[in-house]
PDB file of C-alpha atoms in Angstrom:
ATOM      1  CA  MET A  90     117.969 100.422 106.881  1.00 52.00           C
ATOM      2  CA  LYS A  91     118.894  98.218 103.664  1.00 65.00           C
ATOM      3  CA  SER A  92     116.559  95.690 104.922  1.00 84.00           C
ATOM      4  CA  VAL A  93     113.541  98.499 104.926  1.00 88.00           C
ATOM      5  CA  ASP A  94     114.475  99.494 101.441  1.00 85.00           C
ATOM      6  CA  ALA A  95     114.162  95.776 100.431  1.00 88.00           C
ATOM      7  CA  VAL A  96     110.826  95.482 102.080  1.00 90.00           C
ATOM      8  CA  TRP A  97     109.787  98.545 100.008  1.00 91.00           C
ATOM      9  CA  GLN A  98     110.846  96.778  96.759  1.00 90.00           C
ATOM     10  CA  VAL A  99     108.881  93.923  97.694  1.00 92.00           C
ATOM     11  CA  GLY A 100     105.910  96.108  99.032  1.00 91.00           C
ATOM     12  CA  ARG A 101     105.585  97.973  95.543  1.00 90.00           C
ATOM     13  CA  LEU A 102     105.476  94.475  93.687  1.00 90.00           C
ATOM     14  CA  THR A 103     103.060  93.011  95.995  1.00 93.00           C
ATOM     15  CA  ILE A 104     100.704  95.701  97.645  1.00 92.00           C
ATOM     16  CA  GLY A 105     101.389  98.102  95.141  1.00 92.00           C
ATOM     17  CA  SER A 106     100.354  95.705  92.309  1.00 93.00           C
ATOM     18  CA  LEU A 107      97.150  95.254  94.411  1.00 93.00           C
ATOM     19  CA  VAL A 108      96.310  99.074  94.770  1.00 94.00           C
ATOM     20  CA  ARG A 109      96.788  99.585  91.050  1.00 94.00           C
ATOM     21  CA  LEU A 110      94.277  96.478  90.395  1.00 94.00           C
ATOM     22  CA  LEU A 111      91.703  98.324  92.680  1.00 93.00           C
ATOM     23  CA  THR A 112      92.096 101.846  91.853  1.00 95.00           C
ATOM     24  CA  PRO A 113      92.644 103.956  88.763  1.00 97.00           C
ATOM     25  CA  LEU A 114      95.514 106.222  89.617  1.00 98.00           C
ATOM     26  CA  ARG A 115      96.951 109.101  88.042  1.00 98.00           C
ATOM     27  CA  ASN A 116     100.138 110.701  89.287  1.00 98.00           C
ATOM     28  CA  TYR A 117     101.365 114.164  88.369  1.00 98.00           C
ATOM     29  CA  GLY A 118     104.511 116.029  89.204  1.00 98.00           C
ATOM     30  CA  SER A 119     106.525 113.107  90.810  1.00 98.00           C
ATOM     31  CA  GLU A 120     109.600 114.212  89.070  1.00 98.00           C
ATOM     32  CA  ARG A 121     109.727 117.116  91.589  1.00 98.00           C
ATOM     33  CA  VAL A 122     110.941 115.072  94.291  1.00 98.00           C
ATOM     34  CA  PRO A 123     114.581 115.052  94.850  1.00 98.00           C
ATOM     35  CA  ARG A 124     115.927 111.569  94.246  1.00 97.00           C
ATOM     36  CA  THR A 125     118.761 111.793  97.096  1.00 97.00           C
ATOM     37  CA  GLY A 126     119.160 113.590 100.568  1.00 97.00           C
ATOM     38  CA  GLY A 127     117.007 114.094 103.412  1.00 98.00           C
ATOM     39  CA  ILE A 128     113.561 115.392 102.627  1.00 98.00           C
ATOM     40  CA  VAL A 129     110.039 115.534 104.148  1.00 98.00           C
ATOM     41  CA  LEU A 130     107.000 114.583 102.119  1.00 98.00           C
ATOM     42  CA  ALA A 131     103.914 116.368 103.424  1.00 98.00           C
ATOM     43  CA  PHE A 132     100.773 114.816 102.432  1.00 98.00           C
ATOM     44  CA  ASN A 133      96.720 115.259 103.251  1.00 98.00           C
ATOM     45  CA  HIS A 134      94.997 112.454 104.500  1.00 97.00           C
ATOM     46  CA  PHE A 135      91.358 111.128 103.909  1.00 98.00           C
ATOM     47  CA  HIS A 136      91.405 107.117 103.924  1.00 96.00           C
ATOM     48  CA  TRP A 137      93.342 104.354 104.913  1.00 94.00           C
ATOM     49  CA  VAL A 138      94.054 103.529 101.228  1.00 96.00           C
ATOM     50  CA  ASP A 139      96.094 106.965 101.143  1.00 97.00           C
ATOM     51  CA  PRO A 140      99.368 105.124 102.669  1.00 95.00           C
ATOM     52  CA  PRO A 141      99.733 102.710 100.054  1.00 95.00           C
ATOM     53  CA  VAL A 142      98.821 105.070  97.404  1.00 98.00           C
ATOM     54  CA  PHE A 143     101.657 107.412  98.439  1.00 98.00           C
ATOM     55  CA  GLY A 144     104.024 104.756  98.821  1.00 96.00           C
ATOM     56  CA  LEU A 145     103.459 103.308  95.337  1.00 97.00           C
ATOM     57  CA  LEU A 146     103.330 106.670  93.766  1.00 98.00           C
ATOM     58  CA  SER A 147     106.247 108.171  95.448  1.00 97.00           C
ATOM     59  CA  PRO A 148     109.532 107.973  93.263  1.00 97.00           C
ATOM     60  CA  ARG A 149     111.335 107.219  96.698  1.00 96.00           C
ATOM     61  CA  ALA A 150     110.904 104.807  99.841  1.00 95.00           C
ATOM     62  CA  MET A 151     110.099 106.847 102.671  1.00 95.00           C
ATOM     63  CA  ARG A 152     109.727 106.580 106.512  1.00 96.00           C
ATOM     64  CA  PHE A 153     105.868 107.077 107.178  1.00 93.00           C
ATOM     65  CA  VAL A 154     104.884 108.242 110.575  1.00 92.00           C
ATOM     66  CA  ALA A 155     101.819 106.518 112.190  1.00 86.00           C
ATOM     67  CA  LYS A 156      99.782 106.716 115.314  1.00 82.00           C
ATOM     68  CA  VAL A 157     101.086 104.517 118.050  1.00 82.00           C
ATOM     69  CA  GLU A 158      97.435 102.976 117.916  1.00 79.00           C
ATOM     70  CA  ALA A 159      98.088 101.506 114.267  1.00 79.00           C
ATOM     71  CA  HIS A 160     101.345  99.988 115.511  1.00 81.00           C
ATOM     72  CA  ARG A 161      99.429  98.238 118.331  1.00 78.00           C
ATOM     73  CA  ILE A 162      97.050  96.301 115.902  1.00 83.00           C
ATOM     74  CA  ALA A 163      97.908  92.824 115.542  1.00 81.00           C
ATOM     75  CA  GLY A 164      99.454  92.057 112.071  1.00 81.00           C
ATOM     76  CA  LEU A 165      99.094  95.587 110.989  1.00 82.00           C
ATOM     77  CA  GLY A 166     101.756  96.932 113.363  1.00 81.00           C
ATOM     78  CA  GLN A 167     104.411  94.268 112.315  1.00 85.00           C
ATOM     79  CA  LEU A 168     103.842  95.015 108.692  1.00 87.00           C
ATOM     80  CA  ILE A 169     104.026  98.983 108.810  1.00 86.00           C
ATOM     81  CA  ARG A 170     107.359  98.450 111.094  1.00 88.00           C
ATOM     82  CA  SER A 171     108.796  96.450 108.308  1.00 90.00           C
ATOM     83  CA  PHE A 172     108.427  99.461 106.128  1.00 90.00           C
ATOM     84  CA  GLY A 173     110.177 101.752 108.600  1.00 88.00           C
ATOM     85  CA  THR A 174     107.213 103.442 109.904  1.00 92.00           C
ATOM     86  CA  ILE A 175     107.767 105.536 113.098  1.00 90.00           C
ATOM     87  CA  SER A 176     105.371 105.404 115.792  1.00 90.00           C
ATOM     88  CA  VAL A 177     104.046 108.788 117.462  1.00 87.00           C
ATOM     89  CA  ARG A 178     101.663 109.496 120.183  1.00 81.00           C
ATOM     90  CA  ARG A 179      99.111 112.011 119.059  1.00 72.00           C
ATOM     91  CA  GLY A 180      98.016 114.835 120.970  1.00 63.00           C
ATOM     92  CA  GLU A 181     101.178 114.992 123.387  1.00 66.00           C
ATOM     93  CA  SER A 182     104.843 115.836 123.317  1.00 69.00           C
ATOM     94  CA  ASP A 183     106.472 112.690 121.777  1.00 79.00           C
ATOM     95  CA  ARG A 184     110.264 113.459 122.086  1.00 88.00           C
ATOM     96  CA  GLU A 185     111.255 109.715 120.664  1.00 90.00           C
ATOM     97  CA  ALA A 186     109.040 110.271 117.780  1.00 91.00           C
ATOM     98  CA  VAL A 187     110.534 113.424 116.898  1.00 91.00           C
ATOM     99  CA  ARG A 188     114.243 112.195 117.467  1.00 93.00           C
ATOM    100  CA  LEU A 189     113.440 109.585 115.101  1.00 95.00           C
ATOM    101  CA  MET A 190     111.976 111.654 112.446  1.00 94.00           C
ATOM    102  CA  ARG A 191     114.782 114.024 112.630  1.00 97.00           C
ATOM    103  CA  GLU A 192     117.196 111.096 112.592  1.00 96.00           C
ATOM    104  CA  ALA A 193     115.690 109.726 109.319  1.00 96.00           C
ATOM    105  CA  VAL A 194     116.015 112.766 107.177  1.00 97.00           C
ATOM    106  CA  ARG A 195     119.457 113.340 108.918  1.00 97.00           C
ATOM    107  CA  GLN A 196     120.538 110.131 107.268  1.00 96.00           C
ATOM    108  CA  GLY A 197     119.318 111.053 103.911  1.00 97.00           C
ATOM    109  CA  HIS A 198     115.863 109.502 103.907  1.00 97.00           C
ATOM    110  CA  ALA A 199     112.345 110.662 103.052  1.00 97.00           C
ATOM    111  CA  LEU A 200     110.148 111.253 105.906  1.00 98.00           C
ATOM    112  CA  GLY A 201     106.534 110.901 104.782  1.00 97.00           C
ATOM    113  CA  LEU A 202     104.020 112.831 107.017  1.00 97.00           C
ATOM    114  CA  PHE A 203     100.187 113.130 106.801  1.00 97.00           C
ATOM    115  CA  VAL A 204     100.318 116.763 108.134  1.00 97.00           C
ATOM    116  CA  GLU A 205      97.052 117.305 109.288  1.00 96.00           C
ATOM    117  CA  GLY A 206      97.306 114.633 112.081  1.00 91.00           C
ATOM    118  CA  THR A 207      94.357 112.732 111.302  1.00 92.00           C
ATOM    119  CA  ARG A 208      92.000 111.626 108.506  1.00 95.00           C
ATOM    120  CA  GLN A 209      89.578 114.440 107.074  1.00 97.00           C
ATOM    121  CA  LEU A 210      86.441 112.953 107.045  1.00 93.00           C
ATOM    122  CA  ALA A 211      84.482 115.767 105.182  1.00 92.00           C
ATOM    123  CA  GLY A 212      86.561 115.179 102.078  1.00 93.00           C
ATOM    124  CA  VAL A 213      88.534 118.355 102.026  1.00 96.00           C
ATOM    125  CA  PRO A 214      92.141 119.178 103.277  1.00 97.00           C
ATOM    126  CA  GLY A 215      92.582 120.455 106.759  1.00 97.00           C
ATOM    127  CA  GLN A 216      94.760 122.295 108.886  1.00 97.00           C
ATOM    128  CA  VAL A 217      98.203 121.287 108.519  1.00 97.00           C
ATOM    129  CA  GLN A 218     100.220 120.637 112.074  1.00 95.00           C
ATOM    130  CA  PRO A 219     103.623 122.102 112.749  1.00 95.00           C
ATOM    131  CA  GLY A 220     105.541 118.560 112.687  1.00 94.00           C
ATOM    132  CA  ALA A 221     106.528 118.559 109.263  1.00 96.00           C
ATOM    133  CA  ALA A 222     108.041 122.261 109.457  1.00 97.00           C
ATOM    134  CA  MET A 223     109.676 121.573 112.681  1.00 96.00           C
ATOM    135  CA  VAL A 224     111.689 118.750 111.304  1.00 97.00           C
ATOM    136  CA  ALA A 225     112.532 120.645 107.953  1.00 98.00           C
ATOM    137  CA  LEU A 226     113.648 123.898 109.944  1.00 98.00           C
ATOM    138  CA  GLN A 227     115.545 121.863 112.651  1.00 97.00           C
ATOM    139  CA  GLU A 228     117.373 119.694 109.950  1.00 98.00           C
ATOM    140  CA  GLY A 229     117.554 122.167 107.196  1.00 97.00           C
ATOM    141  CA  VAL A 230     115.803 119.891 104.532  1.00 98.00           C
ATOM    142  CA  PRO A 231     113.219 120.731 101.860  1.00 98.00           C
ATOM    143  CA  VAL A 232     109.480 120.005 102.162  1.00 98.00           C
ATOM    144  CA  VAL A 233     107.582 118.420  99.239  1.00 98.00           C
ATOM    145  CA  PRO A 234     104.166 118.935  99.600  1.00 98.00           C
ATOM    146  CA  ALA A 235     101.786 116.370  97.724  1.00 98.00           C
ATOM    147  CA  ALA A 236      97.744 116.320  97.854  1.00 98.00           C
ATOM    148  CA  ILE A 237      95.770 113.258  97.046  1.00 98.00           C
ATOM    149  CA  TYR A 238      92.139 113.460  95.597  1.00 98.00           C
ATOM    150  CA  GLY A 239      89.438 110.944  95.334  1.00 97.00           C
ATOM    151  CA  SER A 240      90.324 108.885  98.157  1.00 97.00           C
ATOM    152  CA  HIS A 241      87.458 109.961 100.270  1.00 96.00           C
ATOM    153  CA  GLN A 242      84.907 108.501  97.986  1.00 96.00           C
ATOM    154  CA  TRP A 243      87.004 105.190  97.379  1.00 96.00           C
ATOM    155  CA  LYS A 244      85.812 101.704  98.725  1.00 93.00           C
ATOM    156  CA  PRO A 245      87.146  98.153  97.844  1.00 90.00           C
ATOM    157  CA  GLY A 246      85.524  97.376  94.596  1.00 89.00           C
ATOM    158  CA  ASN A 247      84.105 100.536  93.652  1.00 94.00           C
ATOM    159  CA  PHE A 248      87.258 101.188  91.515  1.00 93.00           C
ATOM    160  CA  HIS A 249      86.766 105.166  92.221  1.00 95.00           C
ATOM    161  CA  PRO A 250      89.476 107.101  90.509  1.00 97.00           C
ATOM    162  CA  ILE A 251      92.387 108.839  92.837  1.00 98.00           C
ATOM    163  CA  SER A 252      95.031 111.109  91.831  1.00 98.00           C
ATOM    164  CA  VAL A 253      98.124 112.462  93.570  1.00 98.00           C
ATOM    165  CA  ALA A 254      99.728 115.874  92.523  1.00 98.00           C
ATOM    166  CA  TRP A 255     103.205 116.794  93.892  1.00 98.00           C
ATOM    167  CA  GLY A 256     104.581 120.429  94.387  1.00 98.00           C
ATOM    168  CA  GLU A 257     108.045 122.004  93.975  1.00 98.00           C
ATOM    169  CA  PRO A 258     110.500 121.369  97.081  1.00 98.00           C
ATOM    170  CA  MET A 259     109.987 124.208  99.731  1.00 98.00           C
ATOM    171  CA  HIS A 260     112.852 125.534 101.392  1.00 97.00           C
ATOM    172  CA  PHE A 261     112.480 127.749 104.881  1.00 96.00           C
ATOM    173  CA  ASP A 262     116.143 128.646 105.403  1.00 92.00           C
ATOM    174  CA  GLY A 263     115.038 132.394 106.372  1.00 91.00           C
ATOM    175  CA  LEU A 264     112.704 131.127 109.051  1.00 96.00           C
ATOM    176  CA  PRO A 265     113.622 130.999 112.738  1.00 96.00           C
ATOM    177  CA  LYS A 266     113.854 127.447 114.392  1.00 94.00           C
ATOM    178  CA  GLY A 267     111.009 128.019 117.018  1.00 95.00           C
ATOM    179  CA  ALA A 268     107.330 128.154 117.290  1.00 95.00           C
ATOM    180  CA  LYS A 269     106.966 131.445 115.072  1.00 97.00           C
ATOM    181  CA  GLY A 270     109.023 129.799 112.137  1.00 97.00           C
ATOM    182  CA  TYR A 271     107.159 126.403 112.350  1.00 97.00           C
ATOM    183  CA  ARG A 272     103.786 128.362 112.255  1.00 97.00           C
ATOM    184  CA  GLU A 273     104.831 130.278 109.229  1.00 98.00           C
ATOM    185  CA  ALA A 274     106.184 127.296 107.141  1.00 98.00           C
ATOM    186  CA  SER A 275     103.122 125.128 108.316  1.00 98.00           C
ATOM    187  CA  ALA A 276     100.974 127.957 106.694  1.00 98.00           C
ATOM    188  CA  GLU A 277     102.753 127.720 103.483  1.00 98.00           C
ATOM    189  CA  VAL A 278     102.696 124.075 103.145  1.00 98.00           C
ATOM    190  CA  GLN A 279      99.000 124.214 103.948  1.00 98.00           C
ATOM    191  CA  ARG A 280      98.428 126.574 101.043  1.00 98.00           C
ATOM    192  CA  ARG A 281     100.385 124.581  98.770  1.00 98.00           C
ATOM    193  CA  ILE A 282      98.472 121.352  99.782  1.00 98.00           C
ATOM    194  CA  HIS A 283      95.294 123.026  99.030  1.00 98.00           C
ATOM    195  CA  ALA A 284      96.172 124.604  95.791  1.00 98.00           C
ATOM    196  CA  LEU A 285      97.258 121.082  94.721  1.00 98.00           C
ATOM    197  CA  HIS A 286      94.004 119.590  95.784  1.00 98.00           C
ATOM    198  CA  ASP A 287      92.080 122.174  94.174  1.00 98.00           C
ATOM    199  CA  TRP A 288      94.014 121.620  90.819  1.00 98.00           C
ATOM    200  CA  LEU A 289      93.323 117.892  91.047  1.00 98.00           C
ATOM    201  CA  GLY A 290      89.602 118.473  91.564  1.00 98.00           C
ATOM    202  CA  GLU A 291      89.923 120.431  88.140  1.00 98.00           C
ATOM    203  CA  MET A 292      91.782 117.665  86.444  1.00 98.00           C
ATOM    204  CA  HIS A 293      89.085 115.152  87.784  1.00 98.00           C
ATOM    205  CA  GLU A 294      86.383 117.480  86.053  1.00 97.00           C
ATOM    206  CA  LEU A 295      88.578 117.298  82.724  1.00 97.00           C
ATOM    207  CA  GLY A 296      88.592 113.478  82.816  1.00 97.00           C
ATOM    208  CA  ARG A 297      92.170 113.295  84.263  1.00 98.00           C
ATOM    209  CA  PRO A 298      94.338 113.916  81.350  1.00 97.00           C
ATOM    210  CA  LYS A 299      97.332 111.836  81.417  1.00 95.00           C
ATOM    211  CA  HIS A 300      99.827 114.595  81.235  1.00 95.00           C
ATOM    212  CA  ALA A 301      99.573 117.912  83.084  1.00 98.00           C
ATOM    213  CA  THR A 302     101.711 120.244  85.120  1.00 98.00           C
ATOM    214  CA  PRO A 303     100.591 120.829  88.887  1.00 98.00           C
ATOM    215  CA  PRO A 304     101.042 124.330  90.352  1.00 97.00           C
ATOM    216  CA  ALA A 305     104.149 124.805  92.096  1.00 88.00           C
TER     217      ALA A 305
END
């Protein structure tokens, strides 16, 4: 895993610098992310630029989860695996992916999940799937929700502003480790992400102040 962390350090200097060059960014509330221990970072998803933006603005290196089709693309697959990205088969039970996700947080890493399961082309956050809640409940780790805003309008060269807001860590100790608990936790994660996204919309209307506190 030390080699993965080294890749993240290099990636932030190279890919991260390119992202900053092409995208005016704002980052709100990242101090809420615990700096140590296993954790699930739950994101909404609009555009392929979202992973490098979240990767750059997160205070922690993370183990992203990406669809198996991305891993099969020549060049891209090798690149994302070097960052520790876990492969998952969408639309079916993938026990190996679940095992690796649980193992990542058990080992004290941050797991990055695009919780809707696919990009939301309408430009608004969608329904949260149960993966993040399942890992959090089974391993007893918190979920930090985060929303991205503006990336659905971004294209290389148009310099459209993108902002990210982070919520407070969410703990689900009182929920059952089963389908009912996963549904309840996922609904709360969804509510928090949607609230953060709406708040970011307000910040964009105000000209994106440098300092502002997102809703919890």
